[in-house]
Amino acid sequence: MAMPKGGPPVTAIDLDDFQKEPRNIAAEKGAASWARGVLNLTLSTEGKDKISVESVVPHVKGRNRTTAYDWVLQKTQSCGGGGGGPSHLHLDLERQKLFDVVDGKPAAHPVPGNSMITGKTVTRDEPAYVTVDVSSCTASYEWSLTVTYLLGGKRKQTELGPFRSTGQVAGVPVYDIRPESNGTGRVLVDTKETTRTTCTKRTAQ
């Protein structure tokens, strides 16, 4: 996660709240996902009627190449985690396109709204879990997802977001969240590294 200039310091992130992921706390305080992020969605309904998912469409609402950041917070050592379910999508903000993920890799061609979750039936007792991998490199983005679904024969829409993602900002200090040596807590580590201006395989979330 990357905190825009003027936001709270990295030391303000509560690492000892084990009910919350520290990077999610950073996002609540205004941080953006850095280079690669993950959005886990649960599609459900409050009523007894089932719904049928029709499409998921991304919208890039803003793109800025001049946003400055104070710090990047990553987590290189983790216990478990990963995908939120069988439905897996990849959102490439550079190309502003959504892709199905097949065998761990984005499909060759983007999906024009229809994806592997198109037609999926959702109820209160049987929700759908969707993991969206999000990549950004050359700018800071504000974006959202529009989920279109059918309920009782009527087409409805829900917009999720806005969310923030960024990449390609050089010279931002990088901090890491690591487990304490006794395994009972977390510590904040100054990696003494800074971000670079090119996208690499080594990225912070």
XYZ file of N, CA and C in Angstrom:
615
model
N 0.839 -1.181 0.000
C 0.000 0.000 0.000
C 0.883 1.242 0.000
N 0.431 2.306 -0.675
C 1.188 3.555 -0.770
C 0.347 4.701 -0.225
N 0.926 5.465 0.707
C 0.198 6.573 1.324
C 0.540 7.885 0.619
N -0.476 8.598 0.118
C -0.218 9.893 -0.528
C 0.401 10.884 0.448
N 1.124 11.852 -0.103
C 1.742 12.901 0.697
C 0.704 13.580 1.586
N 1.097 13.801 2.837
C 0.204 14.483 3.769
C -0.674 13.555 4.576
N -0.642 12.241 4.284
C -1.428 11.280 5.042
C -0.747 10.926 6.354
N -1.344 10.033 7.140
C -0.734 9.642 8.409
C 0.587 8.915 8.190
N 1.500 8.995 9.162
C 2.774 8.277 9.027
C 2.571 6.780 9.091
N 3.541 6.033 8.570
C 3.432 4.576 8.562
C 3.357 4.024 9.987
N 3.944 4.731 10.948
C 3.912 4.275 12.342
C 2.523 4.379 12.955
N 1.586 5.050 12.259
C 0.217 5.167 12.771
C -0.623 3.938 12.466
N -0.110 3.031 11.623
C -0.846 1.817 11.279
C -0.739 0.825 12.441
N -1.879 0.397 12.967
C -1.918 -0.511 14.116
C -1.597 -1.934 13.653
N -0.399 -2.392 13.980
C 0.004 -3.745 13.593
C -0.511 -4.796 14.559
N -0.956 -4.379 15.726
C -1.361 -5.329 16.766
C -2.852 -5.642 16.756
N -3.600 -5.048 15.828
C -5.022 -5.366 15.696
C -5.139 -6.596 14.800
N -5.200 -7.772 15.417
C -5.196 -9.003 14.640
C -6.569 -9.322 14.044
N -7.544 -8.449 14.270
C -8.837 -8.587 13.621
C -8.808 -7.971 12.222
N -7.734 -7.204 11.927
C -7.648 -6.522 10.641
C -6.269 -6.722 10.025
N -6.236 -6.802 8.716
C -4.994 -6.830 7.973
C -4.428 -5.400 7.953
N -3.158 -5.189 8.353
C -2.597 -3.838 8.409
C -2.711 -3.061 7.103
N -2.565 -3.748 5.975
C -2.676 -3.044 4.694
C -4.108 -2.576 4.444
N -5.099 -3.316 4.969
C -6.476 -2.850 4.866
C -6.688 -1.612 5.731
N -6.037 -1.582 6.890
C -6.108 -0.389 7.742
C -5.507 0.803 7.007
N -4.380 0.564 6.325
C -3.756 1.637 5.551
C -4.705 2.141 4.460
N -5.408 1.217 3.805
C -6.358 1.614 2.760
C -7.481 2.461 3.340
N -7.962 2.110 4.535
C -9.011 2.891 5.181
C -8.545 4.300 5.510
N -7.239 4.469 5.685
C -6.676 5.781 5.995
C -6.290 6.562 4.748
N -6.567 5.993 3.562
C -6.335 6.719 2.319
C -5.247 6.178 1.426
N -4.610 5.048 1.802
C -3.536 4.495 0.980
C -4.105 3.798 -0.256
N -3.265 3.708 -1.290
C -3.624 3.038 -2.540
C -2.828 1.751 -2.665
N -3.384 0.755 -3.366
C -2.594 -0.445 -3.615
C -1.404 -0.068 -4.476
N -0.259 -0.694 -4.186
C 0.980 -0.342 -4.880
C 1.347 -1.423 -5.897
N 1.350 -1.041 -7.181
C 1.780 -1.889 -8.301
C 0.875 -3.101 -8.502
N 0.738 -3.945 -7.479
C -0.181 -5.081 -7.578
C -1.011 -5.141 -6.303
N -2.301 -5.296 -6.466
C -3.199 -5.400 -5.326
C -4.200 -6.512 -5.547
N -4.930 -6.840 -4.508
C -5.943 -7.885 -4.577
C -7.232 -7.363 -3.963
N -8.337 -7.525 -4.687
C -9.655 -7.168 -4.183
C -10.475 -8.450 -4.080
N -10.835 -8.821 -2.853
C -11.663 -10.007 -2.629
C -13.113 -9.582 -2.450
N -13.994 -10.110 -3.285
C -15.415 -9.753 -3.262
C -16.260 -10.944 -2.844
N -17.311 -10.666 -2.093
C -18.341 -11.659 -1.780
C -19.655 -11.150 -2.347
N -20.191 -11.845 -3.339
C -21.458 -11.468 -3.959
C -22.564 -12.286 -3.315
N -23.499 -11.589 -2.692
C -24.568 -12.261 -1.969
C -25.837 -11.429 -2.071
N -26.886 -11.860 -1.385
C -28.144 -11.120 -1.356
C -28.729 -11.190 0.039
N -29.371 -10.127 0.452
C -29.957 -10.084 1.788
C -31.318 -10.785 1.826
N -31.997 -10.817 0.704
C -33.329 -11.420 0.665
C -33.289 -12.909 0.361
N -34.477 -13.489 0.193
C -34.575 -14.919 -0.086
C -34.429 -15.235 -1.567
N -34.684 -14.224 -2.431
C -34.610 -14.458 -3.871
C -33.166 -14.612 -4.326
N -32.973 -15.455 -5.318
C -31.634 -15.614 -5.870
C -31.400 -14.582 -6.965
N -30.152 -14.257 -7.198
C -29.795 -13.337 -8.270
C -28.847 -14.042 -9.230
N -28.815 -13.563 -10.452
C -27.927 -14.102 -11.466
C -26.983 -12.989 -11.924
N -25.690 -13.212 -11.771
C -24.704 -12.203 -12.145
C -24.608 -12.135 -13.666
N -24.728 -10.929 -14.202
C -24.702 -10.749 -15.653
C -23.341 -10.276 -16.152
N -22.731 -9.321 -15.457
C -21.450 -8.808 -15.912
C -20.740 -8.053 -14.796
N -19.430 -7.923 -14.962
C -18.601 -7.076 -14.107
C -17.783 -6.191 -15.039
N -17.945 -4.876 -14.919
C -17.288 -3.952 -15.835
C -16.466 -2.942 -15.039
N -15.160 -2.807 -15.354
C -14.328 -1.820 -14.651
C -14.493 -0.422 -15.246
N -14.312 0.590 -14.406
C -14.355 1.981 -14.853
C -13.180 2.727 -14.221
N -12.318 3.289 -15.042
C -11.232 4.125 -14.540
C -11.752 5.552 -14.472
N -11.885 6.074 -13.265
C -12.479 7.390 -13.051
C -11.447 8.509 -13.087
N -10.209 8.165 -12.782
C -9.173 9.189 -12.783
C -7.800 8.566 -12.951
N -6.895 9.329 -13.589
C -5.521 8.867 -13.822
C -4.603 10.063 -13.643
N -3.599 9.917 -12.762
C -2.725 11.034 -12.438
C -1.280 10.550 -12.390
N -0.399 11.235 -13.106
C 1.008 10.846 -13.136
C 1.872 11.661 -12.174
N 1.257 12.574 -11.424
C 2.051 13.470 -10.586
C 1.791 13.281 -9.094
N 0.990 12.316 -8.715
C 0.705 12.090 -7.295
C 1.981 11.669 -6.565
N 2.239 12.290 -5.423
C 3.426 11.968 -4.620
C 3.013 11.138 -3.415
N 3.941 10.310 -2.933
C 3.648 9.407 -1.822
C 4.730 9.497 -0.746
N 4.301 9.270 0.499
C 5.223 9.333 1.637
C 5.875 7.991 1.938
N 5.128 6.897 1.789
C 5.669 5.583 2.121
C 4.887 4.479 1.429
N 5.553 3.332 1.292
C 4.930 2.114 0.778
C 5.045 1.048 1.860
N 3.939 0.351 2.125
C 3.904 -0.706 3.134
C 3.648 -2.037 2.447
N 4.566 -2.994 2.628
C 4.418 -4.303 2.023
C 4.428 -5.378 3.108
N 4.128 -6.591 2.693
C 4.135 -7.734 3.615
C 4.705 -8.921 2.856
N 5.999 -9.185 3.062
C 6.675 -10.225 2.293
C 6.594 -11.592 2.953
N 6.263 -11.621 4.244
C 6.120 -12.890 4.949
C 4.681 -13.007 5.412
N 4.007 -14.057 4.963
C 2.577 -14.179 5.232
C 2.224 -15.613 5.550
N 1.155 -15.774 6.317
C 0.640 -17.104 6.637
C -0.612 -17.340 5.815
N -0.532 -18.210 4.810
C -1.720 -18.557 4.036
C -2.186 -17.387 3.201
N -3.511 -17.235 3.116
C -4.107 -16.180 2.324
C -4.295 -16.645 0.904
N -4.319 -15.654 -0.015
C -4.446 -16.004 -1.423
C -5.836 -15.734 -1.936
N -6.263 -16.495 -2.911
C -7.513 -16.251 -3.599
C -8.730 -16.356 -2.712
N -9.751 -15.590 -3.044
C -10.963 -15.600 -2.256
C -11.958 -16.637 -2.732
N -11.651 -17.413 -3.776
C -12.596 -18.400 -4.234
C -12.268 -18.863 -5.639
N -13.153 -19.669 -6.254
C -12.856 -20.248 -7.552
C -12.883 -19.256 -8.704
N -13.581 -18.125 -8.546
C -13.675 -17.154 -9.630
C -12.551 -16.135 -9.498
N -11.737 -16.013 -10.537
C -10.524 -15.229 -10.465
C -10.443 -14.334 -11.689
N -10.279 -13.020 -11.460
C -10.194 -12.059 -12.542
C -8.931 -11.221 -12.382
N -8.460 -10.632 -13.489
C -7.313 -9.731 -13.451
C -7.698 -8.413 -14.105
N -7.512 -7.312 -13.367
C -7.794 -5.985 -13.898
C -6.475 -5.284 -14.195
N -6.229 -5.007 -15.468
C -5.031 -4.299 -15.910
C -5.410 -2.833 -16.093
N -5.005 -1.992 -15.128
C -5.388 -0.587 -15.186
C -4.667 0.163 -16.292
N -3.484 -0.321 -16.693
C -2.778 0.330 -17.795
C -3.590 0.211 -19.086
N -4.146 -0.959 -19.306
C -4.930 -1.203 -20.519
C -6.419 -0.960 -20.292
N -6.791 -0.756 -19.014
C -8.186 -0.528 -18.631
C -9.077 -1.667 -19.124
N -8.586 -2.899 -18.896
C -9.322 -4.072 -19.343
C -9.327 -5.138 -18.255
N -10.379 -5.953 -18.275
C -10.558 -7.033 -17.312
C -10.353 -8.371 -18.028
N -9.629 -9.292 -17.371
C -9.335 -10.592 -17.960
C -9.743 -11.711 -17.004
N -10.202 -12.822 -17.559
C -10.322 -14.041 -16.768
C -8.919 -14.562 -16.473
N -8.750 -15.224 -15.341
C -7.482 -15.874 -15.019
C -7.673 -17.378 -15.190
N -6.873 -17.965 -16.062
C -6.967 -19.383 -16.383
C -5.615 -20.036 -16.095
N -5.626 -21.063 -15.260
C -4.386 -21.759 -14.885
C -3.350 -20.790 -14.326
N -3.824 -19.830 -13.545
C -2.928 -18.903 -12.874
C -2.445 -17.733 -13.710
N -2.890 -17.635 -14.981
C -2.432 -16.560 -15.852
C -3.632 -15.857 -16.483
N -3.519 -14.523 -16.701
C -4.595 -13.818 -17.403
C -4.800 -14.389 -18.801
N -6.054 -14.480 -19.206
C -6.368 -14.987 -20.543
C -5.776 -14.065 -21.607
N -5.654 -14.575 -22.830
C -5.031 -13.810 -23.914
C -5.864 -12.610 -24.320
N -7.180 -12.698 -24.153
C -8.056 -11.628 -24.600
C -8.929 -11.146 -23.439
N -9.188 -9.846 -23.369
C -10.022 -9.318 -22.282
C -11.469 -9.738 -22.428
N -12.194 -9.626 -21.320
C -13.614 -9.958 -21.346
C -14.410 -8.653 -21.413
N -15.310 -8.507 -22.390
C -16.089 -7.265 -22.527
C -17.285 -7.240 -21.581
N -17.015 -7.384 -20.299
C -18.105 -7.413 -19.318
C -18.449 -8.828 -18.922
N -18.561 -9.731 -19.897
C -18.868 -11.126 -19.585
C -17.588 -11.836 -19.175
N -17.641 -12.556 -18.089
C -16.465 -13.249 -17.590
C -16.890 -14.600 -17.052
N -15.979 -15.265 -16.360
C -16.287 -16.586 -15.830
C -17.377 -16.546 -14.752
N -17.690 -15.374 -14.239
C -18.773 -15.314 -13.254
C -20.104 -14.939 -13.890
N -20.115 -14.689 -15.220
C -21.380 -14.412 -15.902
C -22.312 -15.615 -15.790
N -23.542 -15.374 -15.376
C -24.524 -16.443 -15.238
C -24.474 -17.141 -13.894
N -23.527 -16.772 -13.052
C -23.419 -17.416 -11.737
C -24.619 -17.038 -10.880
N -25.242 -18.034 -10.268
C -26.397 -17.809 -9.406
C -25.938 -17.628 -7.961
N -26.481 -16.616 -7.310
C -26.069 -16.258 -5.959
C -27.288 -16.207 -5.055
N -27.173 -16.794 -3.874
C -28.213 -16.683 -2.855
C -27.567 -16.269 -1.542
N -28.424 -16.008 -0.559
C -27.898 -15.620 0.750
C -27.067 -16.747 1.358
N -27.496 -17.978 1.132
C -26.792 -19.127 1.708
C -25.666 -19.643 0.826
N -25.678 -19.262 -0.447
C -24.638 -19.696 -1.377
C -24.083 -18.488 -2.130
N -23.236 -17.693 -1.462
C -22.652 -16.526 -2.115
C -21.585 -16.930 -3.134
N -21.172 -15.977 -3.937
C -20.077 -16.186 -4.882
C -18.870 -15.403 -4.402
N -17.719 -16.053 -4.444
C -16.478 -15.409 -4.021
C -15.639 -15.109 -5.259
N -15.191 -13.872 -5.360
C -14.458 -13.431 -6.544
C -13.171 -12.730 -6.100
N -12.056 -13.156 -6.650
C -10.775 -12.507 -6.411
C -10.385 -11.721 -7.657
N -10.107 -10.436 -7.477
C -9.674 -9.590 -8.584
C -8.242 -9.134 -8.317
N -7.301 -9.596 -9.149
C -5.930 -9.092 -9.104
C -5.888 -7.786 -9.888
N -5.259 -6.775 -9.309
C -5.228 -5.451 -9.936
C -3.775 -5.029 -10.135
N -3.421 -4.630 -11.350
C -2.060 -4.186 -11.622
C -2.071 -2.759 -12.160
N -1.087 -1.981 -11.709
C -0.909 -0.613 -12.199
C 0.575 -0.315 -12.238
N 1.005 0.539 -13.160
C 2.443 0.758 -13.314
C 2.795 2.213 -13.571
N 2.114 2.867 -14.481
C 2.582 4.163 -14.964
C 1.869 5.363 -14.369
N 0.897 5.158 -13.470
C 0.147 6.293 -12.945
C -0.564 5.901 -11.659
N -1.219 6.897 -11.078
C -2.114 6.661 -9.946
C -3.543 6.665 -10.473
N -4.308 5.659 -10.069
C -5.654 5.486 -10.605
C -6.711 5.516 -9.506
N -7.881 6.011 -9.874
C -9.093 5.803 -9.081
C -10.049 5.037 -9.976
N -10.596 3.933 -9.472
C -11.392 3.056 -10.327
C -12.520 2.398 -9.540
N -13.444 1.824 -10.270
C -14.571 1.134 -9.650
C -14.980 -0.053 -10.517
N -15.858 -0.891 -9.986
C -16.436 -2.008 -10.718
C -17.954 -1.888 -10.682
N -18.590 -2.083 -11.814
C -20.053 -2.120 -11.872
C -20.496 -3.567 -12.072
N -21.254 -4.092 -11.104
C -21.788 -5.450 -11.186
C -23.246 -5.350 -11.629
N -23.554 -5.956 -12.758
C -24.930 -6.002 -13.261
C -25.484 -7.394 -13.008
N -26.724 -7.459 -12.486
C -27.309 -8.751 -12.142
C -28.817 -8.731 -12.382
N -29.395 -9.912 -12.437
C -30.829 -10.060 -12.637
C -31.473 -10.514 -11.329
N -32.532 -9.824 -10.929
C -33.268 -10.160 -9.725
C -34.757 -10.081 -10.042
N -35.433 -11.225 -9.971
C -36.855 -11.242 -10.277
C -37.158 -10.804 -11.693
N -36.262 -11.111 -12.616
C -36.468 -10.736 -14.011
C -36.102 -9.304 -14.332
N -35.649 -8.542 -13.336
C -35.274 -7.145 -13.549
C -33.762 -6.990 -13.464
N -33.227 -6.176 -14.365
C -31.788 -5.931 -14.384
C -31.451 -4.814 -13.390
N -30.489 -5.068 -12.529
C -30.072 -4.086 -11.539
C -28.556 -3.954 -11.570
N -28.048 -2.856 -10.990
C -26.613 -2.621 -10.960
C -26.163 -2.154 -9.583
N -24.952 -2.554 -9.230
C -24.297 -2.090 -8.014
C -22.882 -1.666 -8.373
N -22.507 -0.458 -7.955
C -21.147 0.009 -8.212
C -20.310 -0.174 -6.951
N -19.157 -0.795 -7.114
C -18.237 -1.055 -6.015
C -17.048 -0.118 -6.138
N -16.716 0.562 -5.066
C -15.617 1.507 -5.073
C -16.086 2.886 -4.677
N -15.283 3.923 -4.953
C -14.051 3.867 -5.738
C -12.882 3.271 -4.950
N -11.942 2.682 -5.711
C -10.713 2.140 -5.162
C -9.535 2.935 -5.738
N -8.387 2.828 -5.084
C -7.201 3.564 -5.527
C -6.023 2.606 -5.697
N -5.301 2.772 -6.800
C -4.117 1.962 -7.087
C -3.063 2.849 -7.733
N -1.798 2.494 -7.526
C -0.742 3.328 -8.093
C 0.514 2.517 -8.362
N 1.422 3.106 -9.144
C 2.713 2.505 -9.434
C 3.618 3.505 -10.110
N 4.872 3.126 -10.344
C 5.834 3.932 -11.090
C 6.096 5.292 -10.443
N 6.290 5.341 -9.141
C 6.723 6.557 -8.466
C 8.046 6.237 -7.781
N 9.096 6.930 -8.159
C 10.431 6.595 -7.661
C 10.719 7.270 -6.328
N 11.607 6.627 -5.540
C 12.154 7.246 -4.346
C 11.270 7.233 -3.122
N 10.233 6.395 -3.104
C 9.339 6.326 -1.941
C 9.883 5.268 -0.976
N 10.079 5.602 0.322
C 10.590 4.624 1.281
C 9.659 3.420 1.418
N 10.255 2.226 1.488
C 9.495 0.980 1.569
C 9.654 0.371 2.955
N 8.515 0.046 3.574
C 8.486 -0.613 4.887
C 7.851 -1.991 4.736
N 8.265 -2.908 5.600
C 7.769 -4.277 5.535
C 7.142 -4.652 6.875
N 6.080 -5.453 6.831
C 5.458 -6.002 8.034
C 5.975 -7.425 8.193
N 6.623 -7.694 9.314
C 7.180 -9.025 9.537
C 6.784 -9.532 10.923
N 6.731 -10.854 11.083
C 6.389 -11.395 12.406
C 7.537 -11.190 13.388
N 7.161 -10.964 14.668
C 8.182 -10.870 15.700
C 8.912 -12.206 15.836
N 10.116 -12.159 16.362
C 10.927 -13.365 16.470
C 10.263 -14.432 17.331
N 9.453 -13.999 18.321
C 8.764 -14.970 19.182
C 7.433 -15.424 18.592
N 7.069 -14.854 17.444
C 5.856 -15.283 16.749
C 4.561 -14.785 17.339
N 4.620 -13.834 18.269
C 3.391 -13.394 18.944
C 2.849 -12.071 18.410
N 3.557 -11.435 17.534
C 3.096 -10.141 17.045
C 3.722 -9.782 15.725
N 3.596 -8.509 15.356
C 4.149 -8.010 14.104
C 5.070 -6.837 14.397
N 6.042 -6.649 13.539
C 6.942 -5.511 13.676
C 7.025 -4.794 12.335
N 7.271 -3.486 12.417
C 7.451 -2.668 11.231
C 8.942 -2.542 10.961
N 9.359 -2.894 9.750
C 10.778 -2.896 9.399
C 11.027 -1.891 8.280
N 11.961 -0.987 8.515
C 12.402 -0.076 7.467
C 13.386 -0.840 6.587
N 13.007 -1.126 5.349
C 13.850 -1.941 4.467
C 15.065 -1.175 3.951
N 15.102 0.147 4.177
C 16.171 1.004 3.650
C 16.165 1.040 2.127
N 15.089 0.569 1.530
C 14.949 0.602 0.083
C 13.913 1.646 -0.307
N 13.941 2.047 -1.559
C 12.929 2.950 -2.093
C 12.377 2.371 -3.387
N 11.217 2.847 -3.768
C 10.592 2.358 -4.996
C 11.366 2.847 -6.213
N 11.169 2.117 -7.322
C 11.828 2.461 -8.572
C 10.811 2.897 -9.612
N 11.297 3.454 -10.708
C 10.407 4.016 -11.717
C 9.972 3.022 -12.763
N 10.454 1.781 -12.676
C 10.041 0.776 -13.637
C 9.305 -0.339 -12.919
N 8.361 -0.948 -13.604
C 7.639 -2.083 -13.005
C 8.542 -3.293 -13.026
N 8.622 -3.979 -11.896
C 9.415 -5.193 -11.798
C 8.579 -6.276 -11.162
N 9.096 -7.482 -11.148
C 8.386 -8.582 -10.514
C 8.327 -8.412 -8.999
N 9.268 -7.653 -8.469
C 9.281 -7.419 -7.036
C 8.453 -6.181 -6.732
N 7.262 -6.338 -6.230
C 6.375 -5.228 -5.959
C 5.806 -5.339 -4.582
N 5.331 -4.217 -4.041
C 4.701 -4.200 -2.724
C 3.220 -4.012 -2.893
N 2.432 -4.698 -2.056
C 0.972 -4.604 -2.142
C 0.467 -3.555 -1.187
